[in-house]
Coordinates of C-alpha atoms in Angstrom, one line a residue:
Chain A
X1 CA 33.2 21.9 -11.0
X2 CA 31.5 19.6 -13.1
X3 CA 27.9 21.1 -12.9
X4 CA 26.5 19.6 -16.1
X5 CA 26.5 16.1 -14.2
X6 CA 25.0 17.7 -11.3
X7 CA 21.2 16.0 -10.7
X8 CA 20.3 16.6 -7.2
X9 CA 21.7 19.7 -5.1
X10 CA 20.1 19.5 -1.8
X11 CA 20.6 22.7 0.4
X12 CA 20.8 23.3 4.3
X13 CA 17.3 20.6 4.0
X14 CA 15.6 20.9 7.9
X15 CA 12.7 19.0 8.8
X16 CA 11.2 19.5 12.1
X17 CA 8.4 18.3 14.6
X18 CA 6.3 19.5 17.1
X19 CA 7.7 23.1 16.4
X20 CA 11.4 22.6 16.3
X21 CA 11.5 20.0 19.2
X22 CA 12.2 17.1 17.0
X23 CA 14.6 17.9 14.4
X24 CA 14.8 14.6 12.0
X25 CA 16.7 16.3 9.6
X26 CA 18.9 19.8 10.9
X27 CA 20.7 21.2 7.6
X28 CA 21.5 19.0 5.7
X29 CA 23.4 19.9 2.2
X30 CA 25.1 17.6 -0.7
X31 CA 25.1 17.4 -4.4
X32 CA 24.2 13.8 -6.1
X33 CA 26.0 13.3 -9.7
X34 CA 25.1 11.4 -12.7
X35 CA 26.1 8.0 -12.2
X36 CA 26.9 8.8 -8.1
X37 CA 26.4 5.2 -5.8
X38 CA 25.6 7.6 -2.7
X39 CA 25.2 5.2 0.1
X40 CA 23.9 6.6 3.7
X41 CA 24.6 5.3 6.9
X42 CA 24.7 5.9 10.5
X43 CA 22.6 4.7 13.7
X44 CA 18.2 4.5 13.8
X45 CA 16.7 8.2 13.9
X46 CA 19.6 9.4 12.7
X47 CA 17.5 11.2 9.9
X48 CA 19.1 9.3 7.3
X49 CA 15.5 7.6 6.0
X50 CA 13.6 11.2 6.2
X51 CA 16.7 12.9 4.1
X52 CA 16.0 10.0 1.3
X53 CA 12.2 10.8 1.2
X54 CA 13.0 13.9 1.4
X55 CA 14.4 13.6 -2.2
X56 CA 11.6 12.8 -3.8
X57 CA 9.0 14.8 -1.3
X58 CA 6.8 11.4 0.1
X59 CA 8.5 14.2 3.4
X60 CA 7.8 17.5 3.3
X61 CA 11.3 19.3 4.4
X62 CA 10.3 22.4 6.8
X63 CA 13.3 24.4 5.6
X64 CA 15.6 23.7 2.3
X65 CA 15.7 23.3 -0.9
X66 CA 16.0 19.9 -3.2
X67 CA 16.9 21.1 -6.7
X68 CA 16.2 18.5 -9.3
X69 CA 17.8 19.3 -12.9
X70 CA 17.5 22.7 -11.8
X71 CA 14.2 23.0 -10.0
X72 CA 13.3 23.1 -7.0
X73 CA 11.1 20.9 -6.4
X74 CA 10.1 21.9 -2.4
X75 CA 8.4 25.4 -4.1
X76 CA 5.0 25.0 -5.5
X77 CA 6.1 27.0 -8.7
X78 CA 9.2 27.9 -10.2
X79 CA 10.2 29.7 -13.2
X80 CA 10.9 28.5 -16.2
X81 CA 13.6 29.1 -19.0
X82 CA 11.4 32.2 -20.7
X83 CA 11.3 33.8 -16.9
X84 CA 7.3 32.6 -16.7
X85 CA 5.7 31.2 -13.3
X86 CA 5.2 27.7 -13.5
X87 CA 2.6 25.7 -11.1
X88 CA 5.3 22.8 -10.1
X89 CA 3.9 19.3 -10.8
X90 CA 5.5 17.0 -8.4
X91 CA 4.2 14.1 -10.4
X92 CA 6.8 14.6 -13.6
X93 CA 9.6 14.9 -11.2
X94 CA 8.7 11.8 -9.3
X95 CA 8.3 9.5 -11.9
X96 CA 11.7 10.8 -13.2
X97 CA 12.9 9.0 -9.5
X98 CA 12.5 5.4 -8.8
X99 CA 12.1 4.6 -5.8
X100 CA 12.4 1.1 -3.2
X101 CA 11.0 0.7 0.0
X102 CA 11.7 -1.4 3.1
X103 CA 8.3 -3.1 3.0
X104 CA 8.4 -3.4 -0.6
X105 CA 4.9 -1.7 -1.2
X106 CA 4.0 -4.3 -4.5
X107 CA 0.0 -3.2 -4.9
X108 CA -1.2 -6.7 -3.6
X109 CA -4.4 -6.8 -5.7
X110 CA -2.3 -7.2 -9.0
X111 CA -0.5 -9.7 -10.4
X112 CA 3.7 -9.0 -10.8
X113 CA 3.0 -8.5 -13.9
X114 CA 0.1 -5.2 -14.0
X115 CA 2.4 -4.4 -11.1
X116 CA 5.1 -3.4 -13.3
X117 CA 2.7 -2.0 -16.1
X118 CA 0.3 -0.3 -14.4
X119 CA 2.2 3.0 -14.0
X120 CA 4.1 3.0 -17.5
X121 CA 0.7 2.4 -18.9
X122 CA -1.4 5.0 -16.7
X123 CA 1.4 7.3 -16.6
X124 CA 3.5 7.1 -18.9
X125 CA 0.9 6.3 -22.0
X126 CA 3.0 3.2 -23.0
X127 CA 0.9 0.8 -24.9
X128 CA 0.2 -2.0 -22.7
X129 CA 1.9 -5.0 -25.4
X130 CA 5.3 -2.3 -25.2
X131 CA 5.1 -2.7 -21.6
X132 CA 4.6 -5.9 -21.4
X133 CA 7.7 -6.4 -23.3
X134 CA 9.8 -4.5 -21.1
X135 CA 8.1 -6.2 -17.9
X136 CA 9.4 -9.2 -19.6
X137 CA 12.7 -8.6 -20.3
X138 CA 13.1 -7.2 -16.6
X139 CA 11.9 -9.6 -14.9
X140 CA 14.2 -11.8 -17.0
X141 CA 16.8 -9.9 -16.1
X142 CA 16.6 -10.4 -12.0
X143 CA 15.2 -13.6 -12.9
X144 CA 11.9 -13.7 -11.8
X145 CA 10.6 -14.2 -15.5
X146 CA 8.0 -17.1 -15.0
X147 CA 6.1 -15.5 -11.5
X148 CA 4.9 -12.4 -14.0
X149 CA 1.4 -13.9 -13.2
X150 CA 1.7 -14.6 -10.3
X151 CA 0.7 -12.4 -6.8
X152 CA 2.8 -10.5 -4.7
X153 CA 1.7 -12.7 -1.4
X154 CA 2.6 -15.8 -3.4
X155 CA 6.3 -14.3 -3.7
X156 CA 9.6 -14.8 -1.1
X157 CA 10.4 -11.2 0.4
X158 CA 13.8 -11.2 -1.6
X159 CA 11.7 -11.6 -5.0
X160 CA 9.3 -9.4 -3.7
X161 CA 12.2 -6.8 -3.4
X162 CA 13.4 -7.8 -6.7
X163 CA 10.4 -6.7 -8.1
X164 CA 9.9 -3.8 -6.4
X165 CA 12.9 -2.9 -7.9
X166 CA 12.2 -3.9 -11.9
X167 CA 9.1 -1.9 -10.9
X168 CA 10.6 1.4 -10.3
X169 CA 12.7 0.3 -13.2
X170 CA 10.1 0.4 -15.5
X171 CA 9.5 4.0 -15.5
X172 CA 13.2 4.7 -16.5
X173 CA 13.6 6.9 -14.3
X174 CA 17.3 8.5 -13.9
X175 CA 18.0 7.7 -10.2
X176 CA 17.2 5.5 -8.0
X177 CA 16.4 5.8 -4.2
X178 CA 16.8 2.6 -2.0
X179 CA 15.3 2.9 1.3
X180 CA 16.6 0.5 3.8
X181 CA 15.7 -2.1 0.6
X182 CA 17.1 -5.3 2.9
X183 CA 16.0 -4.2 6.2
X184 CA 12.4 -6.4 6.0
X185 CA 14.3 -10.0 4.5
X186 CA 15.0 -13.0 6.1
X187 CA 19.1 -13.2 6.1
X188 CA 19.7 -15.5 3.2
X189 CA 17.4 -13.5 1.4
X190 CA 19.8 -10.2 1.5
X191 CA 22.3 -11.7 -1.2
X192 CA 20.0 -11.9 -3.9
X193 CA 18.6 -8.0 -3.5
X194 CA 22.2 -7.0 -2.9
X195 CA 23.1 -8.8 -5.8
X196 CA 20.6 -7.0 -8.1
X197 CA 21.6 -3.4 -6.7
X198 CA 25.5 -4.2 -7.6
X199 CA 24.3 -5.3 -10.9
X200 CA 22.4 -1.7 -11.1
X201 CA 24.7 0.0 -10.2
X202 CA 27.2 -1.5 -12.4
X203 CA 25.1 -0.1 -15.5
X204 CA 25.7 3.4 -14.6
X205 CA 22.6 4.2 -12.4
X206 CA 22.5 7.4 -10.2
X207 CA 21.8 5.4 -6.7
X208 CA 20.5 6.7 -3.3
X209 CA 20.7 4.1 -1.0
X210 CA 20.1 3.8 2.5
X211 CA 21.5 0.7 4.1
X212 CA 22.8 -1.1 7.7
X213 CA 24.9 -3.4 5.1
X214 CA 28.0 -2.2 5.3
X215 CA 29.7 -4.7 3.2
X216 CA 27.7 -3.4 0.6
X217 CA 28.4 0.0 1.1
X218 CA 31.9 -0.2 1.3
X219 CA 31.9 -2.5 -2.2
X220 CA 29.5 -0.8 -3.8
X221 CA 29.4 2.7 -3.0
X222 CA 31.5 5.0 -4.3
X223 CA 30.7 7.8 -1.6
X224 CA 29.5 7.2 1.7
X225 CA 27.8 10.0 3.8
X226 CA 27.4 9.1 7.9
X227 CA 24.3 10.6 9.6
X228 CA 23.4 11.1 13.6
X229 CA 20.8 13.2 14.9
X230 CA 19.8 15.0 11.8
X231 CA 23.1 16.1 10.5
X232 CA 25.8 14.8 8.0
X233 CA 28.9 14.1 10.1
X234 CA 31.2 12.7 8.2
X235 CA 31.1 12.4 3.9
X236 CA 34.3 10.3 1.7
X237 CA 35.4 7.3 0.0
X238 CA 34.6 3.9 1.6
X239 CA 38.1 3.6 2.1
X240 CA 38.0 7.2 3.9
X241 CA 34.9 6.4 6.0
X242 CA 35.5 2.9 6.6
X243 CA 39.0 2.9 7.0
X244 CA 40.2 6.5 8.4
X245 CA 37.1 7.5 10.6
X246 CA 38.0 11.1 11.6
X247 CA 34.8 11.8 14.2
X248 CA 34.9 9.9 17.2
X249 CA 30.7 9.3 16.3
X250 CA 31.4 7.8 13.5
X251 CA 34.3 5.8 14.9
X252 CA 31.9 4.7 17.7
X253 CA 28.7 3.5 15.3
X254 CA 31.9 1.5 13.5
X255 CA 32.4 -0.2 16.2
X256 CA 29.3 -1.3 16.8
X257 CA 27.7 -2.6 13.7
X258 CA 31.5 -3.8 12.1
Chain B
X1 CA -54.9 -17.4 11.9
X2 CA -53.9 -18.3 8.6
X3 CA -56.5 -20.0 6.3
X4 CA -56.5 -21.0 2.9
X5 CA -58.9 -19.2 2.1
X6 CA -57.4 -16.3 3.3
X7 CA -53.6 -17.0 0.9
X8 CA -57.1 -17.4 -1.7
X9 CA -58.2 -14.0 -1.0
X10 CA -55.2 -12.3 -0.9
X11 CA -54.4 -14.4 -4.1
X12 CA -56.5 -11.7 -6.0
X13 CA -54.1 -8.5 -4.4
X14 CA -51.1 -10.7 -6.1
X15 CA -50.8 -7.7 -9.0
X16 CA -50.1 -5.1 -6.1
X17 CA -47.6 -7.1 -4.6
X18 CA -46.0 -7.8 -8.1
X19 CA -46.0 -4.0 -8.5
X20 CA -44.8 -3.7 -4.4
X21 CA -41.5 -5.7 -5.7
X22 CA -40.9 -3.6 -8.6
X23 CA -41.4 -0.8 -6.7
X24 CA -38.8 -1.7 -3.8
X25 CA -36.6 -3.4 -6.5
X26 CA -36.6 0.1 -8.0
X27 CA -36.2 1.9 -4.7
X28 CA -33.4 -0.1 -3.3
X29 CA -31.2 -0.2 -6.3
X30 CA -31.2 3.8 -6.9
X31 CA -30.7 4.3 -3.5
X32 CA -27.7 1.3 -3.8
X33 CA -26.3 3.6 -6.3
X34 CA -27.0 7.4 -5.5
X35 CA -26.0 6.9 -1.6
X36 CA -22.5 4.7 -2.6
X37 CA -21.6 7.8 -4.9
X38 CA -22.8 10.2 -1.9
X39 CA -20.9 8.0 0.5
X40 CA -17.6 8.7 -1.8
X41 CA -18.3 11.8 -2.1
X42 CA -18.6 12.0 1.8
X43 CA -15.8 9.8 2.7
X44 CA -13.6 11.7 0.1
X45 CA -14.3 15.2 1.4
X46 CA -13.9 14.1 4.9
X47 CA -10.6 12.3 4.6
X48 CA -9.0 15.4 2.1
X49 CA -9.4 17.4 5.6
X50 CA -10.1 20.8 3.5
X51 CA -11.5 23.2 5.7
X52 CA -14.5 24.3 5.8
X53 CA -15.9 21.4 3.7
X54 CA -14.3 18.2 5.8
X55 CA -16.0 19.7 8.7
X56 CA -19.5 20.0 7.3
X57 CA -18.9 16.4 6.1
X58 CA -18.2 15.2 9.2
X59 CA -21.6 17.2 10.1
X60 CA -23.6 15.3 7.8
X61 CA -22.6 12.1 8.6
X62 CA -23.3 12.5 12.3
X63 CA -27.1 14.5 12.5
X64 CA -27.6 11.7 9.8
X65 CA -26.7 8.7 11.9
X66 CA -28.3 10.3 15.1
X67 CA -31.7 10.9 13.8
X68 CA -35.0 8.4 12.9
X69 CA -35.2 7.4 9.7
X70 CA -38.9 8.4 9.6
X71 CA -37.9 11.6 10.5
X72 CA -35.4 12.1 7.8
X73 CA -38.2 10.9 5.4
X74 CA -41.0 13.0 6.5
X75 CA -38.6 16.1 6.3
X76 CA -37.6 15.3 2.4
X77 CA -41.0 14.5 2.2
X78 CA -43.1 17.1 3.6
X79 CA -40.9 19.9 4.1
X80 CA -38.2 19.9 0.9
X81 CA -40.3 18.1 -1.2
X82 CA -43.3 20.3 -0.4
X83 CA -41.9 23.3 -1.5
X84 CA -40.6 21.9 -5.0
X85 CA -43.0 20.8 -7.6
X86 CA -42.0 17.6 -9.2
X87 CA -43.6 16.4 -12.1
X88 CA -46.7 13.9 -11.3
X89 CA -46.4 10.8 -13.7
X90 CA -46.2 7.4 -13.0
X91 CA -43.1 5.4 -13.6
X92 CA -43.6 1.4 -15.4
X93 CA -47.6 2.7 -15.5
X94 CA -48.2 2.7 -11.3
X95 CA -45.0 4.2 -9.6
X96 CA -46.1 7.5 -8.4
X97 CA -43.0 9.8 -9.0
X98 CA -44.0 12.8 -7.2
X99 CA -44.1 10.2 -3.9
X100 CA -41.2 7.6 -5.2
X101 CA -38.4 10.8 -5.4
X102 CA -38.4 11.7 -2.6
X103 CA -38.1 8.1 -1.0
X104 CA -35.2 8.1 -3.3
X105 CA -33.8 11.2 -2.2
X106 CA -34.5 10.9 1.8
X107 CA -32.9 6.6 1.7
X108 CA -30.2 7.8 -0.7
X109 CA -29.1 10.8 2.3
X110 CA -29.1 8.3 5.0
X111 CA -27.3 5.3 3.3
X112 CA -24.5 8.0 2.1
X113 CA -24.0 8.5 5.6
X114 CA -23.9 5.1 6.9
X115 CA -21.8 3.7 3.6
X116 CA -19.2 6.9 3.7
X117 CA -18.4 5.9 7.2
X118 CA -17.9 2.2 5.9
X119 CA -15.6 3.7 2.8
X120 CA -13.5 5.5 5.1
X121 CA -12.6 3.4 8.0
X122 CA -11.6 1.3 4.2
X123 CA -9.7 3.6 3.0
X124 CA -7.9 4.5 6.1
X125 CA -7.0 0.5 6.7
X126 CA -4.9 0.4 3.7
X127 CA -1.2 1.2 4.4
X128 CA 0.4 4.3 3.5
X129 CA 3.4 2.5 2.4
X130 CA 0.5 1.6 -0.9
X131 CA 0.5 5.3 -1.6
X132 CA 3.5 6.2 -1.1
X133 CA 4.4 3.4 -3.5
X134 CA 2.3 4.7 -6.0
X135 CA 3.0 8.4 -6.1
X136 CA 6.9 7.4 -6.1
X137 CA 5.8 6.0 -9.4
X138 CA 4.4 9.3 -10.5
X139 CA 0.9 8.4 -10.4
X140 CA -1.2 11.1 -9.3
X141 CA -3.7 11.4 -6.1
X142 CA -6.5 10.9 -7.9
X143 CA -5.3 8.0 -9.7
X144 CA -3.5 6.5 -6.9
X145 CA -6.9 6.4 -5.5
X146 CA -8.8 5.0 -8.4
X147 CA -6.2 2.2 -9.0
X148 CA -4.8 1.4 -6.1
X149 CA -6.5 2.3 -2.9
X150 CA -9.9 1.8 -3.3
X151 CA -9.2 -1.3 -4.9
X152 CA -8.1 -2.8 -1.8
X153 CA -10.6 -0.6 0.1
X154 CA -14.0 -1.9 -1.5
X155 CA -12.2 -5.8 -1.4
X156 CA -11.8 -5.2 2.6
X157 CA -15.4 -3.7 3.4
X158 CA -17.4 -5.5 1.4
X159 CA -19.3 -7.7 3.8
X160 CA -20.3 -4.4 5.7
X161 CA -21.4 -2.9 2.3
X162 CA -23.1 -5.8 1.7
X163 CA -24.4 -5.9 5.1
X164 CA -26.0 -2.0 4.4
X165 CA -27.5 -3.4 0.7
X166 CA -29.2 -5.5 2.4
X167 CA -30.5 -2.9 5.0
X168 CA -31.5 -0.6 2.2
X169 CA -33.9 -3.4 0.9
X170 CA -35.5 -3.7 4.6
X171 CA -35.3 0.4 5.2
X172 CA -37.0 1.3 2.2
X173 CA -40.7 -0.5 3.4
X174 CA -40.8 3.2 5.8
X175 CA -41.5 4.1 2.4
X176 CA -45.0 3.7 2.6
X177 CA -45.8 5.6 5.1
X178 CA -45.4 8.7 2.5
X179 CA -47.6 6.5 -0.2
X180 CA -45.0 4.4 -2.1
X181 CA -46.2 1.3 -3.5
X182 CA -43.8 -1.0 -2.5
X183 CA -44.4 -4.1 -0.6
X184 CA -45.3 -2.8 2.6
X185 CA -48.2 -0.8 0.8
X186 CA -49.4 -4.4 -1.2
X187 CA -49.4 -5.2 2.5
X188 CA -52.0 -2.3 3.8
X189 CA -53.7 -2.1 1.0
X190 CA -55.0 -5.9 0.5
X191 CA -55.4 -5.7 4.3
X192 CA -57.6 -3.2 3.5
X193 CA -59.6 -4.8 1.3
X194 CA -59.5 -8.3 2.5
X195 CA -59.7 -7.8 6.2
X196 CA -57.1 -10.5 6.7
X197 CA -53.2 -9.6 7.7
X198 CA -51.5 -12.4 8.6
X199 CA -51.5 -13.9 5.1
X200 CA -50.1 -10.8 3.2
X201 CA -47.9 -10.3 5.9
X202 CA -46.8 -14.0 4.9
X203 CA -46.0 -13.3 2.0
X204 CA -44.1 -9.5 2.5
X205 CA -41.6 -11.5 4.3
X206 CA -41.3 -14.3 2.0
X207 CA -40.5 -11.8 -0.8
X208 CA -38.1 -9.6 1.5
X209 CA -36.3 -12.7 2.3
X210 CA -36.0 -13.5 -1.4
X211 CA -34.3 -10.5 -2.1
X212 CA -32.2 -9.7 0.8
X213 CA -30.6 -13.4 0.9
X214 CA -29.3 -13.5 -2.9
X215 CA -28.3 -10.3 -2.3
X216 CA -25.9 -11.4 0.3
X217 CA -24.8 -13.8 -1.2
X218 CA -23.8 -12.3 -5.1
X219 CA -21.9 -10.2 -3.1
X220 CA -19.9 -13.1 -1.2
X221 CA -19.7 -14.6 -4.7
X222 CA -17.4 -11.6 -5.6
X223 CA -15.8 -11.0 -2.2
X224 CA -13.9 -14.4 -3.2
X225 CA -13.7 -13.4 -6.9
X226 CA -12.1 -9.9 -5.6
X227 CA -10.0 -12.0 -2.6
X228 CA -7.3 -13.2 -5.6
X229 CA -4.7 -11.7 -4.5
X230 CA -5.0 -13.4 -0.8
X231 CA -4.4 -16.5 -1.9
X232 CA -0.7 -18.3 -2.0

């Protein structure tokens, strides 16, 4: 219907080992919007961390396609608007992605600070005192304003996260992929992450998130899609999926994790 | 066995052992540099696993590691060197080129093999969670590498890399036996012409030592300097 808010159109995606033995991910196909809080659940190997990677190619889908404003971007080349052959650079499409991991993955030799910079600068060509600036006013913003110099080891896992976050912020990138982003933290520090991610997605931003809080996901997102063994089972409303569970595996995993 | 009058003797020789230190000052820093690039190179190639070239690599690094040292030099030495003219002057005035190359050449091939081993067991500790990190960002392989991962790698390895700087210094007396002038040579050749060993011998080691130890320990100086990060 509404194609002009379509961002990411992922098609029958496979991923498979060993030959077709292990099949993390076995067709799976959904369309992310503008503005879409797209949360994914369901049990461990259920594929639903590989289909998130999958998004922005750190997994290299076997089968599929992931078409990203128009491109797919699991083809070396595509074509572009004047019918030429284009060599695809995976790079511009990336840092068009943000992107948050379990272990937080802050580059432990720099300071929070040229954390946050380094990519804007390198990639981006920001000038350094404009992303400073911005640095600034994102770390104010999850309030984490006076560690800018510190390290990452001399930071709590939840700030950690919080600047993993403001990092992949930095980039301005037009969705944002969450990848089990409270899995690693000590219990009290889940709030404040969580907290952050409401906050985000408050503002409008396109979020992927993979996530065993399901508090969260029923508050925050506003479609839910339930994995098991590689294939989407079960996609609707928090109040559809949480409420009115129509497949008997999805009405089991409720069980045991509500 | 020592005598005084045999340091006095010896005394006289002091020029050639001044020239011995330049000599395996010169030797050990251009190998230093040549064989760390060769060893990126190496460790680079082997790690991108592109066939044919990871293989032969890999080939390298192994008939490097499993052959003498004097071998390695005699064959740069007599065998590639002899069939390539190279200019014959002399480098500060009494470094013989023609002979101070290919000691270059043959120390520079067999610390790239040891060092690239070092750089990639470095590279390969770092977690792929750091790259993965980095590419999500948009940066590119090569710059992920540059920035992020090698970094970390150099920080982690540096005592072994330190460890092999200091065995370049030591390595690079073999030298002589293809007529460099560097300290082992002072050593001969005032044996020569003194008839007394012990004394020059004396003070080889005394001068080895006196590299080899501040060596080891500038590069502690910026293990901690690099070891920031580590620190809560």
């Amino acid at each position: 219907m509404e194609t002009r808010d379509e961002l990411i159109k992922v098609t029958d995606l496979k991923k498979h080992y060993k030959e077709g033995v292990l099949k993390a991910l076995d067709g799976v196909s959904t369309t992310i919007n503008k503005g879409d809080v797209l949360v994914i659940i369901g049990p461990s190997g259920s594929g639903k961390s590989t289909f998130l990677r999958s998004l922005n190619l750190l997994e290299v889908p076997t089968s599929g396609s992931v078409v990203f404003h128009g491109i797919d971007i699991t083809k070396k080349t595509y074509t572009d608007a004047e019918g030429k052959t284009v060599k695809l650079n995976i790079d511009e499409h990336r840092r068009r992605m943000g992107m948050v991991f379990q272990h937080f993955n802050l580059f432990p030799h720099m300071t929070i600070l040229d954390n946050m910079t380094l990519a804007p600068i390198k990639v981006r060509k920001m000038p350094r005192a404009e992303a400073e600036l911005k640095a600034f006013a994102l770390l104010k913003r999850v309030g984490l304003a006076d560690r800018a110099d510190a390290y990452p080891i001399q930071l709590s896992g939840g700030q950690k996260q919080r600047v993993a976050i403001v990092r992949a912020l930095m980039m301005e990138p037009e969705v944002m992929l969450f990848d089990e982003p409270t899995s690693a933290l000590d219990p009290e520090m889940v709030g404040e992450v969580l907290q952050v991610m409401t906050e985000l997605a408050k503002t409008g931003m396109t979020m992927v998130i993979v996530t065993h809080e399901m508090g969260f996901a029923r508050e925050v997102g506003k479609r839910i899609i339930f994995m098991d063994g590689g294939k989407m089972i079960e996609e609707g409303t928090p109040d559809q999926i949480f409420n009115h569970p129509q497949s008997p595996r999805l009405q089991d995993f409720l069980k045991k994790v509500l | 066995m020592f005598s005084s009058a045999g340091f006095a003797k010896t005394w006289q020789y002091i020029e050639l052992f001044k020239q011995g230190l330049i000599t395996t000052l010169s030797l050990s820093a251009l190998t230093v540099i040549f064989g760390f690039i060769l060893a990126l190179i190496i460790a680079l190639i082997r790690l991108s696993r592109i066939r044919p070239f990871d293989w032969l690599a890999t080939a390298y690094v192994e008939v490097f590691r499993a052959t003498p040292m004097l071998v390695q030099l005699f064959i740069v030495y007599y065998v590639i060197f002899g069939n390539i003219s190279v200019p014959s002057f002399k480098l500060f005035g009494f470094i013989r080129f023609e002979r101070f190359l290919p000691g270059v050449v043959a120390l520079s091939m067999n610390s790239g093999a040891y060092l690239s081993e070092i750089i990639r067991a470095g590279i390969q500790s770092i977690d792929m969670g750091q790259t993965e990190a980095a590419r999500s960002l948009g940066m590119s392989k090569s710059m992920t590498m540059k920035e992020i991962i090698l970094p970390q790698a150099i920080k982690n390895i540096l005592p072994a890399i330190a460890n092999e700087f200091v065995t370049i210094i030591k390595e690079s007396s073999i030298c002589y036996t293809i007529g460099v002038q560097e300290i082992m040579y002072a050593v001969n050749a005032t044996k020569g012409a003194t008839y007394r060993i012990a004394e020059p011998l004396i003070i080889a080691t005394v001068v080895y030592f006196c590299l080899t130890f501040p060596t080891s320990k500038i590069i502690a100086y910026f293990e901690r300097r690099m070891s920031r990060g580590d620190k809560r």
